[in-house]
Coordinates of C-alpha atoms in Angstrom, one line a residue:
M27 CA 10.9 -5.2 -12.6
N28 CA 7.4 -3.9 -11.4
M29 CA 6.8 0.0 -12.5
D30 CA 3.4 1.7 -11.6
W31 CA 1.2 2.6 -14.2
K32 CA 2.1 5.7 -15.1
S33 CA 5.4 4.2 -16.2
K34 CA 4.4 0.8 -18.4
I35 CA 2.4 3.6 -20.3
E36 CA 4.8 5.9 -20.6
R37 CA 6.8 3.1 -21.6
Y38 CA 4.4 1.2 -23.5
C39 CA 3.6 4.4 -25.6
S40 CA 8.1 5.2 -26.0
D41 CA 8.1 1.7 -27.4
Y42 CA 5.1 2.3 -29.6
N43 CA 5.6 5.5 -30.7
I44 CA 2.1 5.6 -29.5
P45 CA 1.6 9.7 -29.4
V46 CA 1.2 9.4 -25.0
E47 CA -1.4 12.9 -25.4
Y48 CA -3.7 10.0 -27.8
L49 CA -3.3 7.3 -25.9
A50 CA -6.9 8.1 -24.6
D51 CA -8.5 9.1 -28.9
T52 CA -6.2 5.8 -30.0
L53 CA -8.6 3.8 -26.7
N54 CA -11.5 5.1 -27.5
D55 CA -11.8 5.0 -31.3
P56 CA -15.0 2.6 -32.3
K57 CA -12.8 -0.6 -33.9
V58 CA -10.8 -0.1 -30.8
I59 CA -13.2 -0.7 -27.8
P60 CA -14.7 -3.9 -28.9
M61 CA -10.5 -5.4 -28.4
I62 CA -9.9 -3.8 -25.2
R63 CA -13.3 -4.8 -23.7
G64 CA -12.4 -8.7 -24.3
K65 CA -8.6 -8.9 -23.3
A66 CA -10.0 -6.2 -19.7
F67 CA -13.1 -9.3 -19.3
E68 CA -10.3 -11.9 -19.1
F69 CA -8.5 -10.0 -16.4
S70 CA -12.3 -9.6 -14.6
V71 CA -12.6 -12.6 -15.3
M72 CA -8.7 -13.9 -13.9
I73 CA -10.4 -11.8 -10.5
M74 CA -13.1 -12.9 -9.9
L75 CA -11.9 -16.8 -10.4
N76 CA -9.4 -15.3 -8.2
S77 CA -10.7 -14.0 -5.3
L78 CA -13.8 -16.1 -5.4
L79 CA -11.7 -19.9 -5.1
P80 CA -9.3 -20.6 -2.0
S81 CA -6.1 -19.8 -2.4
E82 CA -4.3 -22.7 -1.3
M83 CA -5.7 -25.2 -3.8
W84 CA -6.1 -22.6 -6.5
R85 CA -4.5 -19.7 -8.8
A86 CA -6.0 -18.2 -11.8
D87 CA -3.3 -16.6 -14.2
K88 CA -3.9 -14.2 -17.2
P89 CA -1.1 -15.7 -20.0
I90 CA 0.0 -13.3 -21.7
L91 CA 0.7 -15.0 -25.3
N92 CA 1.0 -14.8 -28.9
P93 CA -0.7 -17.8 -30.8
Q94 CA 0.0 -19.0 -33.8
L95 CA -2.4 -19.9 -36.5
G96 CA -3.9 -23.4 -35.9
S97 CA -3.1 -22.9 -32.1
H98 CA -5.5 -22.9 -29.0
D99 CA -5.4 -19.6 -27.2
K100 CA -5.7 -20.1 -23.3
D101 CA -7.3 -16.3 -22.5
V102 CA -7.4 -17.7 -18.5
V103 CA -5.9 -20.5 -16.7
L104 CA -6.7 -22.3 -13.8
T105 CA -4.3 -24.0 -12.1
H106 CA -4.7 -26.8 -10.1
L107 CA -1.8 -26.2 -6.4
T108 CA -1.4 -29.1 -5.2
Q109 CA -1.4 -31.4 -7.6
G110 CA 0.5 -28.9 -10.1
R111 CA -1.9 -29.2 -13.4
E112 CA -4.0 -27.1 -15.5
K113 CA -7.8 -26.6 -16.3
P114 CA -9.2 -25.8 -19.1
S115 CA -10.7 -22.2 -19.3
I116 CA -14.1 -23.0 -19.6
F117 CA -13.9 -19.1 -21.4
G118 CA -11.3 -19.5 -23.7
R119 CA -12.3 -19.8 -27.4

């Protein structure tokens, strides 16, 4: 289901018991800002790669994962469509 962004925010706040009227205050907390900026950068890289690379040959995705201890966190995955192979992310940790 593809909800609009307002519905997604309302659902997120409801799911995690966050008062929607305090969401902006939560996001502006100095402890939270660096994490949000880091995650947003990953989406920006995905958007940039998808706009720069030929879409018939490449697709960049931002997987939403919860990596386990010792596993590699894939920030952005670049897939060569004709070969069906993923290329390692240069943006990963």
